[in-house]
mmCIF file of C-alpha atoms in Angstrom:
data_model
loop_
_atom_site.group_PDB
_atom_site.id
_atom_site.type_symbol
_atom_site.label_atom_id
_atom_site.label_comp_id
_atom_site.label_asym_id
_atom_site.label_seq_id
_atom_site.Cartn_x
_atom_site.Cartn_y
_atom_site.Cartn_z
ATOM 1 C CA MET C 1 63.979 119.368 112.962
ATOM 2 C CA ALA C 2 65.392 117.187 115.747
ATOM 3 C CA SER C 3 66.634 114.542 113.288
ATOM 4 C CA ALA C 4 68.341 117.208 111.149
ATOM 5 C CA LEU C 5 70.080 118.515 114.263
ATOM 6 C CA ARG C 6 71.240 114.976 115.152
ATOM 7 C CA VAL C 7 72.691 114.548 111.658
ATOM 8 C CA MET C 8 74.537 117.873 111.922
ATOM 9 C CA LEU C 9 75.926 116.980 115.347
ATOM 10 C CA ALA C 10 76.998 113.536 114.137
ATOM 11 C CA ALA C 11 78.887 115.167 111.264
ATOM 12 C CA LEU C 12 80.767 117.320 113.759
ATOM 13 C CA ALA C 13 81.796 114.213 115.728
ATOM 14 C CA VAL C 14 83.783 112.726 112.824
ATOM 15 C CA PRO C 15 87.405 112.345 113.942
ATOM 16 C CA PRO C 16 89.723 114.855 112.301
ATOM 17 C CA TRP C 17 91.930 112.088 110.914
ATOM 18 C CA LEU C 18 89.118 110.961 108.613
ATOM 19 C CA ALA C 19 89.415 114.161 106.599
ATOM 20 C CA PRO C 20 89.851 113.438 102.890
ATOM 21 C CA ALA C 21 93.446 112.944 101.844
ATOM 22 C CA GLN C 22 95.203 111.483 98.852
ATOM 23 C CA ALA C 23 95.728 107.757 99.292
ATOM 24 C CA LEU C 24 99.279 106.427 99.486
ATOM 25 C CA GLU C 25 100.378 103.959 96.847
ATOM 26 C CA THR C 26 102.640 100.971 97.353
ATOM 27 C CA GLY C 27 106.158 101.999 96.322
ATOM 28 C CA GLN C 28 105.569 105.666 97.147
ATOM 29 C CA LEU C 29 107.882 107.364 99.632
ATOM 30 C CA ALA C 30 106.246 107.350 103.042
ATOM 31 C CA PRO C 31 105.422 110.864 104.260
ATOM 32 C CA GLU C 32 108.129 112.139 106.593
ATOM 33 C CA PHE C 33 107.158 112.840 110.162
ATOM 34 C CA ALA C 34 108.709 114.043 113.361
ATOM 35 C CA LEU C 35 106.565 113.469 116.426
ATOM 36 C CA VAL C 36 107.769 114.819 119.725
ATOM 37 C CA GLN C 37 106.430 113.529 123.020
ATOM 38 C CA ALA C 38 107.969 115.139 126.087
ATOM 39 C CA ALA C 39 111.704 114.403 125.740
ATOM 40 C CA ASP C 40 111.183 111.712 123.102
ATOM 41 C CA ALA C 41 111.118 112.331 119.375
ATOM 42 C CA VAL C 42 110.372 109.843 116.632
ATOM 43 C CA ARG C 43 111.455 110.844 113.151
ATOM 44 C CA LEU C 44 110.935 108.634 110.146
ATOM 45 C CA ALA C 45 114.134 110.032 108.597
ATOM 46 C CA ASP C 46 116.121 108.700 111.581
ATOM 47 C CA LEU C 47 114.824 105.196 110.839
ATOM 48 C CA ARG C 48 116.111 104.927 107.262
ATOM 49 C CA GLY C 49 117.747 101.559 106.858
ATOM 50 C CA LYS C 50 115.189 99.917 109.160
ATOM 51 C CA VAL C 51 111.859 98.361 108.294
ATOM 52 C CA VAL C 52 109.134 100.353 110.030
ATOM 53 C CA TYR C 53 105.727 98.988 110.987
ATOM 54 C CA LEU C 54 103.696 102.150 111.573
ATOM 55 C CA ASP C 55 100.404 101.482 113.352
ATOM 56 C CA PHE C 56 97.548 103.926 113.986
ATOM 57 C CA TRP C 57 95.305 102.965 116.900
ATOM 58 C CA ALA C 58 92.843 104.202 119.530
ATOM 59 C CA SER C 59 91.810 102.923 122.939
ATOM 60 C CA TRP C 60 88.210 102.325 121.847
ATOM 61 C CA CYS C 61 89.281 100.098 118.925
ATOM 62 C CA GLY C 62 88.515 96.413 119.560
ATOM 63 C CA PRO C 63 90.963 95.023 116.969
ATOM 64 C CA CYS C 64 93.697 97.255 118.463
ATOM 65 C CA LYS C 65 93.476 95.189 121.642
ATOM 66 C CA GLN C 66 94.424 92.135 119.548
ATOM 67 C CA SER C 67 97.129 93.894 117.559
ATOM 68 C CA PHE C 68 99.191 95.203 120.493
ATOM 69 C CA PRO C 69 100.399 91.815 121.786
ATOM 70 C CA TRP C 70 101.127 90.773 118.185
ATOM 71 C CA MET C 71 103.132 93.965 117.502
ATOM 72 C CA ALA C 72 105.071 93.402 120.735
ATOM 73 C CA ALA C 73 105.896 89.866 119.585
ATOM 74 C CA MET C 74 106.997 91.134 116.148
ATOM 75 C CA GLN C 75 109.214 93.796 117.734
ATOM 76 C CA ALA C 76 110.847 91.188 119.969
ATOM 77 C CA ARG C 77 111.250 88.626 117.179
ATOM 78 C CA TYR C 78 112.608 90.953 114.460
ATOM 79 C CA ALA C 79 114.240 93.938 116.193
ATOM 80 C CA ALA C 80 117.727 92.491 115.750
ATOM 81 C CA GLN C 81 117.051 92.193 112.010
ATOM 82 C CA GLY C 82 116.029 95.843 111.751
ATOM 83 C CA LEU C 83 112.292 96.057 112.499
ATOM 84 C CA GLN C 84 110.976 99.085 114.354
ATOM 85 C CA VAL C 85 107.318 99.160 115.369
ATOM 86 C CA ILE C 86 105.873 102.617 116.021
ATOM 87 C CA ALA C 87 102.335 103.098 117.303
ATOM 88 C CA VAL C 88 100.462 106.381 116.886
ATOM 89 C CA ASN C 89 97.543 106.920 119.260
ATOM 90 C CA LEU C 90 94.631 108.974 117.931
ATOM 91 C CA ASP C 91 92.483 109.317 121.044
ATOM 92 C CA ALA C 92 91.170 112.849 121.499
ATOM 93 C CA ASP C 93 92.109 112.508 125.181
ATOM 94 C CA SER C 94 95.574 110.952 125.540
ATOM 95 C CA ALA C 95 94.606 109.751 129.039
ATOM 96 C CA ASP C 96 92.401 107.131 127.338
ATOM 97 C CA GLY C 97 95.414 105.874 125.387
ATOM 98 C CA ARG C 98 97.571 105.826 128.503
ATOM 99 C CA ARG C 99 94.977 103.688 130.332
ATOM 100 C CA PHE C 100 95.015 101.276 127.368
ATOM 101 C CA LEU C 101 98.817 101.099 127.565
ATOM 102 C CA ALA C 102 98.687 100.369 131.295
ATOM 103 C CA ALA C 103 96.775 97.181 130.433
ATOM 104 C CA SER C 104 98.710 96.445 127.218
ATOM 105 C CA PRO C 105 102.284 97.742 127.612
ATOM 106 C CA ALA C 106 104.203 98.501 124.435
ATOM 107 C CA PRO C 107 107.914 97.641 124.066
ATOM 108 C CA PHE C 108 108.109 100.084 121.147
ATOM 109 C CA PRO C 109 107.609 103.852 120.789
ATOM 110 C CA VAL C 110 104.056 105.111 121.232
ATOM 111 C CA ILE C 111 103.315 108.642 120.134
ATOM 112 C CA PHE C 112 100.108 110.564 120.768
ATOM 113 C CA ASP C 113 98.570 112.596 117.934
ATOM 114 C CA PRO C 114 95.150 113.793 119.172
ATOM 115 C CA GLN C 115 94.977 116.454 116.449
ATOM 116 C CA GLY C 116 95.280 113.737 113.812
ATOM 117 C CA ARG C 117 98.028 115.328 111.714
ATOM 118 C CA LEU C 118 99.908 112.146 110.859
ATOM 119 C CA PRO C 119 96.875 110.013 109.933
ATOM 120 C CA ARG C 120 95.806 112.725 107.474
ATOM 121 C CA GLN C 121 99.261 112.517 105.877
ATOM 122 C CA TYR C 122 98.874 108.766 105.582
ATOM 123 C CA ALA C 123 95.185 108.942 104.522
ATOM 124 C CA ILE C 124 94.066 106.248 106.949
ATOM 125 C CA LYS C 125 90.551 104.949 106.514
ATOM 126 C CA GLY C 126 89.877 102.952 109.689
ATOM 127 C CA MET C 127 91.213 101.583 112.927
ATOM 128 C CA PRO C 128 93.699 100.143 113.267
ATOM 129 C CA SER C 129 95.579 101.038 110.107
ATOM 130 C CA SER C 130 99.147 99.985 109.505
ATOM 131 C CA PHE C 131 101.876 100.784 107.015
ATOM 132 C CA LEU C 132 104.926 98.671 106.380
ATOM 133 C CA ILE C 133 107.746 100.960 105.287
ATOM 134 C CA GLY C 134 110.852 99.441 103.730
ATOM 135 C CA ARG C 135 114.450 100.256 104.520
ATOM 136 C CA ASP C 136 114.380 102.681 101.576
ATOM 137 C CA GLY C 137 111.512 104.695 103.102
ATOM 138 C CA ARG C 138 108.919 103.446 100.619
ATOM 139 C CA VAL C 139 105.495 102.064 101.509
ATOM 140 C CA ARG C 140 105.565 98.297 100.984
ATOM 141 C CA ARG C 141 102.104 97.498 102.337
ATOM 142 C CA GLN C 142 99.154 99.167 103.990
ATOM 143 C CA HIS C 143 96.344 97.482 105.812
ATOM 144 C CA ALA C 144 93.187 98.476 107.687
ATOM 145 C CA GLY C 145 91.854 96.292 110.481
ATOM 146 C CA PHE C 146 93.393 93.426 112.399
ATOM 147 C CA ASN C 147 92.287 89.879 113.125
ATOM 148 C CA GLN C 148 93.689 86.392 113.615
ATOM 149 C CA ALA C 149 93.487 85.599 109.906
ATOM 150 C CA ILE C 150 95.766 88.455 108.783
ATOM 151 C CA ARG C 151 98.566 87.839 111.320
ATOM 152 C CA GLN C 152 100.488 85.333 109.194
ATOM 153 C CA GLN C 153 100.295 87.501 106.073
ATOM 154 C CA LEU C 154 101.508 90.597 107.935
ATOM 155 C CA GLU C 155 104.392 88.670 109.477
ATOM 156 C CA ALA C 156 105.315 87.249 106.073
ATOM 157 C CA ASP C 157 105.312 90.810 104.677
ATOM 158 C CA ILE C 158 107.580 91.954 107.526
ATOM 159 C CA HIS C 159 109.936 89.040 106.910
ATOM 160 C CA THR C 160 110.059 89.800 103.158
ATOM 161 C CA ALA C 161 110.742 93.490 103.840
ATOM 162 C CA LEU C 162 113.566 92.608 106.230
ATOM 163 C CA GLU C 163 115.185 90.376 103.619
ATOM 164 C CA ALA C 164 114.893 92.943 100.807
ATOM 165 C CA SER C 165 117.848 95.173 100.036
ATOM 166 C CA PRO C 166 117.216 98.909 100.250
#
């Protein structure tokens, strides 16, 4: 009985953003979003013409600690060419995400989505998950996880997206 109860409780602890959703395909239009945080609003529609690196992260995610300095470097290196990094925090308590940001500041917009609406739209499967969205609003690449080995490939994908015409 106790083990059955543990299984039921574990099922309830699954983050809401892991709810089944239809996977996005490369070349598909990225789902529109408008996330408002206090006085700030980030709308994908407002970023048409830019290449968007959309990253989903949480404070408890080990690889996210590696990805933040890399995303900051990408934003600095490619902003003038049209790159916009956007990070979406999925912590149930946004205070956890804010503590993370105090240690790893972000020179790009960070939006908090504790209800997990946006990751359901994007059908993310793990942390971190990223989507490279072209100037035309179409998904060019999606990736789950982050490590040293993938950095060069992701940067090459960003560079290719920046050079592509919409």
